[in-house]
Amino acid sequence: MPHPYWEHPDWYDVHDNTSVAGPDREPEHYREFLIALPPVGADDHVVDVGAGTGKLSDLLAQAYRDVGLVTLIEPNERKLERARARLAARLGDARVRPLRAVLGEAARLPAGEATLAIVGSVLMPVVVGRGGTLRDGRAWVVRALAEIRSLLRPGAWLYDVETVAMPWDVGAAEGPTRRLTPLELVDAVVAAGFDAVECVYRFRDRIVLKAQRPPDR
Ligand SMILES: C[S@@+](CC[C@H](N)C(=O)[O-])C[C@H]1O[C@@H](n2cnc3c(N)ncnc32)[C@H](O)[C@@H]1O
């Protein structure tokens, strides 16, 4: 059943096809993601989680050519190789580390090494793709985020750009899974052990969150 807002004809006309950002706006959102980052340099080890073909880390490497090391985590072997080659062309082989792994399924991952974790549109598509209930989906997001937290050094930051659900996309915990709303995603970030969660950019259903692994945990 649609949310009651959608039954209001004026509200419907204002929001029909305008509540979502649309894929054509993606370059703008990735640019905003880059602008939100702290400075990155030779002492930094960036981990790109769910790196795909390396689009996000390539943007970072264009902007911060001295970045010390980029670890690419991606389960799809062919995408991972494309990301590796793309980053190596910009940074050289020695500063790129490909790692084929699936997040949120208790894979063995390097602990406490990264100074910055970047995540580009991974958690929400995966939570939808996995199926199951919303409760399962939320639990997976918390597990995945807790693994990202473990990749980071104490005090290091996570930046995540996602396409989230809108406030009217409500659904019972035992109903089908879906993208999380911004507040649900913030709750998951906190439940995974991060501090200082902040939305640093939002355009309609696209948000960039930052959060810190606590310095003492
Ligand atoms: C929508 S793509 C985004 C890719 C890239 N971050 C970007 O911004 O272009 C999501 C990526 O997450 C990867 N992925 C799927 N399940 C994953 C998991 N459990 N852990 C890590 N990555 C996963 C997919 O293979 C895919 O490359």
PDB file of C-alpha atoms and ligand atoms in Angstrom:
ATOM      1  CA  MET A   1       0.000   0.000   0.000  1.00  0.00           C
ATOM      2  CA  PRO A   2       1.497   3.410  -0.910  1.00  0.00           C
ATOM      3  CA  HIS A   3       2.287   5.890   1.820  1.00  0.00           C
ATOM      4  CA  PRO A   4      -0.683   8.306   2.388  1.00  0.00           C
ATOM      5  CA  TYR A   5       1.361  11.265   1.053  1.00  0.00           C
ATOM      6  CA  TRP A   6       1.108   9.731  -2.418  1.00  0.00           C
ATOM      7  CA  GLU A   7      -2.695   9.896  -2.210  1.00  0.00           C
ATOM      8  CA  HIS A   8      -2.617  13.719  -2.082  1.00  0.00           C
ATOM      9  CA  PRO A   9      -2.888  14.955  -5.691  1.00  0.00           C
ATOM     10  CA  ASP A  10      -0.890  18.189  -5.182  1.00  0.00           C
ATOM     11  CA  TRP A  11       1.846  16.410  -3.251  1.00  0.00           C
ATOM     12  CA  TYR A  12       1.837  13.721  -5.942  1.00  0.00           C
ATOM     13  CA  ASP A  13       2.356  16.295  -8.709  1.00  0.00           C
ATOM     14  CA  VAL A  14       5.204  17.936  -6.791  1.00  0.00           C
ATOM     15  CA  HIS A  15       6.958  14.629  -6.109  1.00  0.00           C
ATOM     16  CA  ASP A  16       6.207  12.387  -9.077  1.00  0.00           C
ATOM     17  CA  ASN A  17       9.623  11.533 -10.549  1.00  0.00           C
ATOM     18  CA  THR A  18      11.306  14.291  -8.557  1.00  0.00           C
ATOM     19  CA  SER A  19      11.876  12.532  -5.248  1.00  0.00           C
ATOM     20  CA  VAL A  20      14.829  10.590  -6.626  1.00  0.00           C
ATOM     21  CA  ALA A  21      18.095  12.083  -7.801  1.00  0.00           C
ATOM     22  CA  GLY A  22      18.360  10.043 -11.000  1.00  0.00           C
ATOM     23  CA  PRO A  23      21.471   8.351 -12.391  1.00  0.00           C
ATOM     24  CA  ASP A  24      22.342  11.388 -14.542  1.00  0.00           C
ATOM     25  CA  ARG A  25      23.194  13.259 -11.331  1.00  0.00           C
ATOM     26  CA  GLU A  26      25.713  10.638 -10.193  1.00  0.00           C
ATOM     27  CA  PRO A  27      28.882  12.501 -11.343  1.00  0.00           C
ATOM     28  CA  GLU A  28      27.745  15.495  -9.273  1.00  0.00           C
ATOM     29  CA  HIS A  29      27.238  13.322  -6.182  1.00  0.00           C
ATOM     30  CA  TYR A  30      30.626  11.636  -6.574  1.00  0.00           C
ATOM     31  CA  ARG A  31      32.192  15.077  -6.931  1.00  0.00           C
ATOM     32  CA  GLU A  32      30.480  16.186  -3.701  1.00  0.00           C
ATOM     33  CA  PHE A  33      31.787  13.017  -2.053  1.00  0.00           C
ATOM     34  CA  LEU A  34      35.324  13.981  -3.082  1.00  0.00           C
ATOM     35  CA  ILE A  35      34.848  17.529  -1.799  1.00  0.00           C
ATOM     36  CA  ALA A  36      33.651  16.175   1.573  1.00  0.00           C
ATOM     37  CA  LEU A  37      36.860  14.148   2.133  1.00  0.00           C
ATOM     38  CA  PRO A  38      39.733  15.297   4.350  1.00  0.00           C
ATOM     39  CA  PRO A  39      43.111  15.862   2.635  1.00  0.00           C
ATOM     40  CA  VAL A  40      44.773  12.605   1.549  1.00  0.00           C
ATOM     41  CA  GLY A  41      48.533  12.157   1.249  1.00  0.00           C
ATOM     42  CA  ALA A  42      51.498   9.820   1.213  1.00  0.00           C
ATOM     43  CA  ASP A  43      50.832   8.575   4.748  1.00  0.00           C
ATOM     44  CA  ASP A  44      47.316   7.513   3.892  1.00  0.00           C
ATOM     45  CA  HIS A  45      46.048   4.025   3.181  1.00  0.00           C
ATOM     46  CA  VAL A  46      42.629   4.263   1.548  1.00  0.00           C
ATOM     47  CA  VAL A  47      40.368   1.218   1.334  1.00  0.00           C
ATOM     48  CA  ASP A  48      37.682   1.305  -1.350  1.00  0.00           C
ATOM     49  CA  VAL A  49      35.010  -1.144  -0.206  1.00  0.00           C
ATOM     50  CA  GLY A  50      32.900  -2.638  -2.991  1.00  0.00           C
ATOM     51  CA  ALA A  51      35.250  -0.905  -5.413  1.00  0.00           C
ATOM     52  CA  GLY A  52      33.533  -2.135  -8.581  1.00  0.00           C
ATOM     53  CA  THR A  53      35.634  -0.984 -11.527  1.00  0.00           C
ATOM     54  CA  GLY A  54      37.361   1.635  -9.366  1.00  0.00           C
ATOM     55  CA  LYS A  55      35.349   4.715 -10.263  1.00  0.00           C
ATOM     56  CA  LEU A  56      35.414   6.255  -6.791  1.00  0.00           C
ATOM     57  CA  SER A  57      39.027   5.512  -5.896  1.00  0.00           C
ATOM     58  CA  ASP A  58      40.116   6.705  -9.343  1.00  0.00           C
ATOM     59  CA  LEU A  59      38.486  10.065  -8.625  1.00  0.00           C
ATOM     60  CA  LEU A  60      40.298  10.152  -5.296  1.00  0.00           C
ATOM     61  CA  ALA A  61      43.616   9.256  -6.949  1.00  0.00           C
ATOM     62  CA  GLN A  62      43.155  11.995  -9.561  1.00  0.00           C
ATOM     63  CA  ALA A  63      42.663  14.549  -6.813  1.00  0.00           C
ATOM     64  CA  TYR A  64      45.282  13.174  -4.392  1.00  0.00           C
ATOM     65  CA  ARG A  65      48.126  11.844  -6.541  1.00  0.00           C
ATOM     66  CA  ASP A  66      50.433  11.236  -3.566  1.00  0.00           C
ATOM     67  CA  VAL A  67      48.066   8.800  -1.808  1.00  0.00           C
ATOM     68  CA  GLY A  68      50.220   6.170  -0.118  1.00  0.00           C
ATOM     69  CA  LEU A  69      48.234   2.998  -0.800  1.00  0.00           C
ATOM     70  CA  VAL A  70      44.793   2.090  -2.145  1.00  0.00           C
ATOM     71  CA  THR A  71      43.288  -1.276  -1.205  1.00  0.00           C
ATOM     72  CA  LEU A  72      40.424  -2.311  -3.470  1.00  0.00           C
ATOM     73  CA  ILE A  73      37.936  -4.744  -1.926  1.00  0.00           C
ATOM     74  CA  GLU A  74      35.569  -6.288  -4.455  1.00  0.00           C
ATOM     75  CA  PRO A  75      34.035  -9.788  -4.824  1.00  0.00           C
ATOM     76  CA  ASN A  76      33.716  -9.689  -8.626  1.00  0.00           C
ATOM     77  CA  GLU A  77      37.055 -10.803 -10.066  1.00  0.00           C
ATOM     78  CA  ARG A  78      36.737  -9.070 -13.440  1.00  0.00           C
ATOM     79  CA  LYS A  79      35.631  -5.776 -11.908  1.00  0.00           C
ATOM     80  CA  LEU A  80      38.437  -6.031  -9.385  1.00  0.00           C
ATOM     81  CA  GLU A  81      41.010  -6.518 -12.142  1.00  0.00           C
ATOM     82  CA  ARG A  82      39.625  -3.549 -14.040  1.00  0.00           C
ATOM     83  CA  ALA A  83      39.789  -1.404 -10.903  1.00  0.00           C
ATOM     84  CA  ARG A  84      43.334  -2.582 -10.185  1.00  0.00           C
ATOM     85  CA  ALA A  85      44.501  -1.763 -13.732  1.00  0.00           C
ATOM     86  CA  ARG A  86      42.752   1.629 -13.652  1.00  0.00           C
ATOM     87  CA  LEU A  87      44.355   2.631 -10.359  1.00  0.00           C
ATOM     88  CA  ALA A  88      47.754   1.154 -11.272  1.00  0.00           C
ATOM     89  CA  ALA A  89      47.772   3.248 -14.461  1.00  0.00           C
ATOM     90  CA  ARG A  90      47.453   6.330 -12.296  1.00  0.00           C
ATOM     91  CA  LEU A  91      49.490   5.385  -9.204  1.00  0.00           C
ATOM     92  CA  GLY A  92      51.759   2.508 -10.268  1.00  0.00           C
ATOM     93  CA  ASP A  93      51.436  -1.161  -9.221  1.00  0.00           C
ATOM     94  CA  ALA A  94      53.142  -0.728  -5.857  1.00  0.00           C
ATOM     95  CA  ARG A  95      50.466   1.592  -4.484  1.00  0.00           C
ATOM     96  CA  VAL A  96      47.461  -0.553  -5.426  1.00  0.00           C
ATOM     97  CA  ARG A  97      46.389  -3.667  -3.527  1.00  0.00           C
ATOM     98  CA  PRO A  98      43.471  -5.686  -4.921  1.00  0.00           C
ATOM     99  CA  LEU A  99      41.620  -7.917  -2.482  1.00  0.00           C
ATOM    100  CA  ARG A 100      38.849 -10.229  -3.628  1.00  0.00           C
ATOM    101  CA  ALA A 101      36.456 -10.467  -0.693  1.00  0.00           C
ATOM    102  CA  VAL A 102      32.776 -10.346   0.206  1.00  0.00           C
ATOM    103  CA  LEU A 103      31.840  -7.951   2.962  1.00  0.00           C
ATOM    104  CA  GLY A 104      29.428  -8.866   5.740  1.00  0.00           C
ATOM    105  CA  GLU A 105      30.036 -12.612   5.532  1.00  0.00           C
ATOM    106  CA  ALA A 106      32.905 -12.906   8.013  1.00  0.00           C
ATOM    107  CA  ALA A 107      35.687 -12.912   5.400  1.00  0.00           C
ATOM    108  CA  ARG A 108      39.246 -12.569   6.700  1.00  0.00           C
ATOM    109  CA  LEU A 109      40.168  -8.941   6.131  1.00  0.00           C
ATOM    110  CA  PRO A 110      43.259  -6.905   7.072  1.00  0.00           C
ATOM    111  CA  ALA A 111      42.521  -5.316  10.451  1.00  0.00           C
ATOM    112  CA  GLY A 112      43.324  -1.807  11.640  1.00  0.00           C
ATOM    113  CA  GLU A 113      45.400  -0.715   8.628  1.00  0.00           C
ATOM    114  CA  ALA A 114      43.410   1.884   6.700  1.00  0.00           C
ATOM    115  CA  THR A 115      43.359   5.610   7.433  1.00  0.00           C
ATOM    116  CA  LEU A 116      40.256   6.191   5.298  1.00  0.00           C
ATOM    117  CA  ALA A 117      37.453   3.921   4.057  1.00  0.00           C
ATOM    118  CA  ILE A 118      35.435   4.984   1.028  1.00  0.00           C
ATOM    119  CA  VAL A 119      32.219   3.265   0.014  1.00  0.00           C
ATOM    120  CA  GLY A 120      30.408   4.166  -3.209  1.00  0.00           C
ATOM    121  CA  SER A 121      26.836   2.897  -3.549  1.00  0.00           C
ATOM    122  CA  VAL A 122      27.452  -0.546  -2.089  1.00  0.00           C
ATOM    123  CA  LEU A 123      25.472  -1.133   1.112  1.00  0.00           C
ATOM    124  CA  MET A 124      22.022  -0.240  -0.243  1.00  0.00           C
ATOM    125  CA  PRO A 125      22.190  -2.138  -3.568  1.00  0.00           C
ATOM    126  CA  VAL A 126      23.595  -5.188  -1.784  1.00  0.00           C
ATOM    127  CA  VAL A 127      20.932  -5.106   0.927  1.00  0.00           C
ATOM    128  CA  VAL A 128      18.239  -5.118  -1.775  1.00  0.00           C
ATOM    129  CA  GLY A 129      20.009  -7.761  -3.868  1.00  0.00           C
ATOM    130  CA  ARG A 130      20.403 -10.170  -0.936  1.00  0.00           C
ATOM    131  CA  GLY A 131      16.614 -10.383  -0.404  1.00  0.00           C
ATOM    132  CA  GLY A 132      15.108 -11.628   2.867  1.00  0.00           C
ATOM    133  CA  THR A 133      13.405  -9.460   5.436  1.00  0.00           C
ATOM    134  CA  LEU A 134      14.130  -5.878   6.387  1.00  0.00           C
ATOM    135  CA  ARG A 135      15.367  -7.211   9.738  1.00  0.00           C
ATOM    136  CA  ASP A 136      17.897  -9.439   7.902  1.00  0.00           C
ATOM    137  CA  GLY A 137      18.880  -6.514   5.702  1.00  0.00           C
ATOM    138  CA  ARG A 138      19.547  -4.193   8.635  1.00  0.00           C
ATOM    139  CA  ALA A 139      21.561  -6.903  10.394  1.00  0.00           C
ATOM    140  CA  TRP A 140      23.699  -7.390   7.267  1.00  0.00           C
ATOM    141  CA  VAL A 141      24.343  -3.633   6.982  1.00  0.00           C
ATOM    142  CA  VAL A 142      25.498  -3.530  10.619  1.00  0.00           C
ATOM    143  CA  ARG A 143      27.792  -6.559  10.047  1.00  0.00           C
ATOM    144  CA  ALA A 144      29.253  -5.029   6.885  1.00  0.00           C
ATOM    145  CA  LEU A 145      29.826  -1.684   8.609  1.00  0.00           C
ATOM    146  CA  ALA A 146      31.440  -3.384  11.615  1.00  0.00           C
ATOM    147  CA  GLU A 147      33.884  -5.084   9.207  1.00  0.00           C
ATOM    148  CA  ILE A 148      34.648  -1.706   7.606  1.00  0.00           C
ATOM    149  CA  ARG A 149      35.245  -0.322  11.091  1.00  0.00           C
ATOM    150  CA  SER A 150      37.744  -3.122  11.738  1.00  0.00           C
ATOM    151  CA  LEU A 151      39.623  -2.276   8.531  1.00  0.00           C
ATOM    152  CA  LEU A 152      40.286   1.208   9.894  1.00  0.00           C
ATOM    153  CA  ARG A 153      42.912   2.415  12.327  1.00  0.00           C
ATOM    154  CA  PRO A 154      41.453   3.836  15.545  1.00  0.00           C
ATOM    155  CA  GLY A 155      40.399   7.436  14.874  1.00  0.00           C
ATOM    156  CA  ALA A 156      40.147   6.939  11.085  1.00  0.00           C
ATOM    157  CA  TRP A 157      37.119   7.933   9.018  1.00  0.00           C
ATOM    158  CA  LEU A 158      34.528   6.240   6.847  1.00  0.00           C
ATOM    159  CA  TYR A 159      32.822   8.125   3.988  1.00  0.00           C
ATOM    160  CA  ASP A 160      29.866   6.432   2.336  1.00  0.00           C
ATOM    161  CA  VAL A 161      27.680   7.626  -0.545  1.00  0.00           C
ATOM    162  CA  GLU A 162      24.407   5.745  -0.879  1.00  0.00           C
ATOM    163  CA  THR A 163      21.000   5.963  -2.506  1.00  0.00           C
ATOM    164  CA  VAL A 164      18.648   5.658   0.449  1.00  0.00           C
ATOM    165  CA  ALA A 165      14.936   5.013   0.887  1.00  0.00           C
ATOM    166  CA  MET A 166      12.638   7.983   1.273  1.00  0.00           C
ATOM    167  CA  PRO A 167      10.770   8.597   4.560  1.00  0.00           C
ATOM    168  CA  TRP A 168       7.553   7.225   3.076  1.00  0.00           C
ATOM    169  CA  ASP A 169       9.216   3.914   2.120  1.00  0.00           C
ATOM    170  CA  VAL A 170       8.209   2.376   5.415  1.00  0.00           C
ATOM    171  CA  GLY A 171       8.009  -1.366   5.911  1.00  0.00           C
ATOM    172  CA  ALA A 172       7.711  -3.775   8.786  1.00  0.00           C
ATOM    173  CA  ALA A 173      10.834  -5.479  10.096  1.00  0.00           C
ATOM    174  CA  GLU A 174       9.474  -8.844   8.933  1.00  0.00           C
ATOM    175  CA  GLY A 175       8.445  -7.441   5.531  1.00  0.00           C
ATOM    176  CA  PRO A 176      10.638  -7.561   2.442  1.00  0.00           C
ATOM    177  CA  THR A 177      14.020  -5.875   2.653  1.00  0.00           C
ATOM    178  CA  ARG A 178      14.571  -2.493   1.009  1.00  0.00           C
ATOM    179  CA  ARG A 179      17.027   0.362   1.016  1.00  0.00           C
ATOM    180  CA  LEU A 180      17.307   1.932   4.478  1.00  0.00           C
ATOM    181  CA  THR A 181      16.090   5.447   5.199  1.00  0.00           C
ATOM    182  CA  PRO A 182      18.799   7.966   6.223  1.00  0.00           C
ATOM    183  CA  LEU A 183      17.893   7.549   9.903  1.00  0.00           C
ATOM    184  CA  GLU A 184      18.010   3.753   9.656  1.00  0.00           C
ATOM    185  CA  LEU A 185      21.396   3.970   7.977  1.00  0.00           C
ATOM    186  CA  VAL A 186      22.688   6.314  10.707  1.00  0.00           C
ATOM    187  CA  ASP A 187      21.404   3.850  13.337  1.00  0.00           C
ATOM    188  CA  ALA A 188      23.259   1.026  11.581  1.00  0.00           C
ATOM    189  CA  VAL A 189      26.482   3.069  11.490  1.00  0.00           C
ATOM    190  CA  VAL A 190      26.201   3.712  15.238  1.00  0.00           C
ATOM    191  CA  ALA A 191      25.314   0.050  15.940  1.00  0.00           C
ATOM    192  CA  ALA A 192      28.480  -0.950  14.058  1.00  0.00           C
ATOM    193  CA  GLY A 193      30.586   0.991  16.573  1.00  0.00           C
ATOM    194  CA  PHE A 194      31.234   4.272  14.777  1.00  0.00           C
ATOM    195  CA  ASP A 195      31.098   7.717  16.418  1.00  0.00           C
ATOM    196  CA  ALA A 196      30.587  11.249  15.104  1.00  0.00           C
ATOM    197  CA  VAL A 197      28.142  10.228  12.366  1.00  0.00           C
ATOM    198  CA  GLU A 198      27.255  13.162  10.162  1.00  0.00           C
ATOM    199  CA  CYS A 199      25.444  13.665   6.865  1.00  0.00           C
ATOM    200  CA  VAL A 200      27.856  15.821   4.873  1.00  0.00           C
ATOM    201  CA  TYR A 201      25.814  15.977   1.658  1.00  0.00           C
ATOM    202  CA  ARG A 202      22.291  15.181   0.602  1.00  0.00           C
ATOM    203  CA  PHE A 203      20.356  15.608  -2.620  1.00  0.00           C
ATOM    204  CA  ARG A 204      16.938  13.948  -2.577  1.00  0.00           C
ATOM    205  CA  ASP A 205      17.627  10.204  -2.113  1.00  0.00           C
ATOM    206  CA  ARG A 206      21.421  10.497  -2.344  1.00  0.00           C
ATOM    207  CA  ILE A 207      23.442  11.032   0.803  1.00  0.00           C
ATOM    208  CA  VAL A 208      27.048  11.087   1.875  1.00  0.00           C
ATOM    209  CA  LEU A 209      27.671  10.071   5.492  1.00  0.00           C
ATOM    210  CA  LYS A 210      30.896  10.321   7.391  1.00  0.00           C
ATOM    211  CA  ALA A 211      31.665   8.509  10.657  1.00  0.00           C
ATOM    212  CA  GLN A 212      34.744   7.875  12.786  1.00  0.00           C
ATOM    213  CA  ARG A 213      36.182   4.734  14.303  1.00  0.00           C
ATOM    214  CA  PRO A 214      36.552   5.904  17.923  1.00  0.00           C
ATOM    215  CA  PRO A 215      40.203   6.719  18.707  1.00  0.00           C
ATOM    216  CA  ASP A 216      40.200   4.446  21.758  1.00  0.00           C
ATOM    217  CA  ARG A 217      38.250   1.444  20.408  1.00  0.00           C
TER     218      ARG A 217
HETATM  219  C1  LIG B   1      26.789  -0.300  -7.416  1.00  0.00           C
HETATM  220  S1  LIG B   1      28.392  -1.030  -7.447  1.00  0.00           S
HETATM  221  C2  LIG B   1      29.399   0.355  -6.976  1.00  0.00           C
HETATM  222  C3  LIG B   1      30.836   0.193  -7.392  1.00  0.00           C
HETATM  223  C4  LIG B   1      31.773   1.343  -7.025  1.00  0.00           C
HETATM  224  N1  LIG B   1      31.892   1.520  -5.597  1.00  0.00           N
HETATM  225  C5  LIG B   1      31.337   2.634  -7.667  1.00  0.00           C
HETATM  226  O1  LIG B   1      31.072   3.588  -6.943  1.00  0.00           O
HETATM  227  O2  LIG B   1      31.284   2.694  -8.905  1.00  0.00           O
HETATM  228  C6  LIG B   1      28.390  -2.088  -6.013  1.00  0.00           C
HETATM  229  C7  LIG B   1      29.613  -2.980  -5.953  1.00  0.00           C
HETATM  230  O3  LIG B   1      29.587  -3.719  -4.714  1.00  0.00           O
HETATM  231  C8  LIG B   1      30.083  -5.021  -4.975  1.00  0.00           C
HETATM  232  N2  LIG B   1      29.583  -5.926  -3.926  1.00  0.00           N
HETATM  233  C9  LIG B   1      28.477  -6.691  -3.940  1.00  0.00           C
HETATM  234  N3  LIG B   1      28.362  -7.372  -2.794  1.00  0.00           N
HETATM  235  C10 LIG B   1      29.431  -7.016  -2.028  1.00  0.00           C
HETATM  236  C11 LIG B   1      29.874  -7.392  -0.732  1.00  0.00           C
HETATM  237  N4  LIG B   1      29.175  -8.225   0.025  1.00  0.00           N
HETATM  238  N5  LIG B   1      31.007  -6.838  -0.274  1.00  0.00           N
HETATM  239  C12 LIG B   1      31.697  -5.952  -1.024  1.00  0.00           C
HETATM  240  N6  LIG B   1      31.317  -5.562  -2.258  1.00  0.00           N
HETATM  241  C13 LIG B   1      30.200  -6.093  -2.750  1.00  0.00           C
HETATM  242  C14 LIG B   1      29.522  -5.353  -6.357  1.00  0.00           C
HETATM  243  O4  LIG B   1      30.240  -6.404  -6.976  1.00  0.00           O
HETATM  244  C15 LIG B   1      29.656  -4.019  -7.068  1.00  0.00           C
HETATM  245  O5  LIG B   1      30.890  -3.907  -7.745  1.00  0.00           O
END
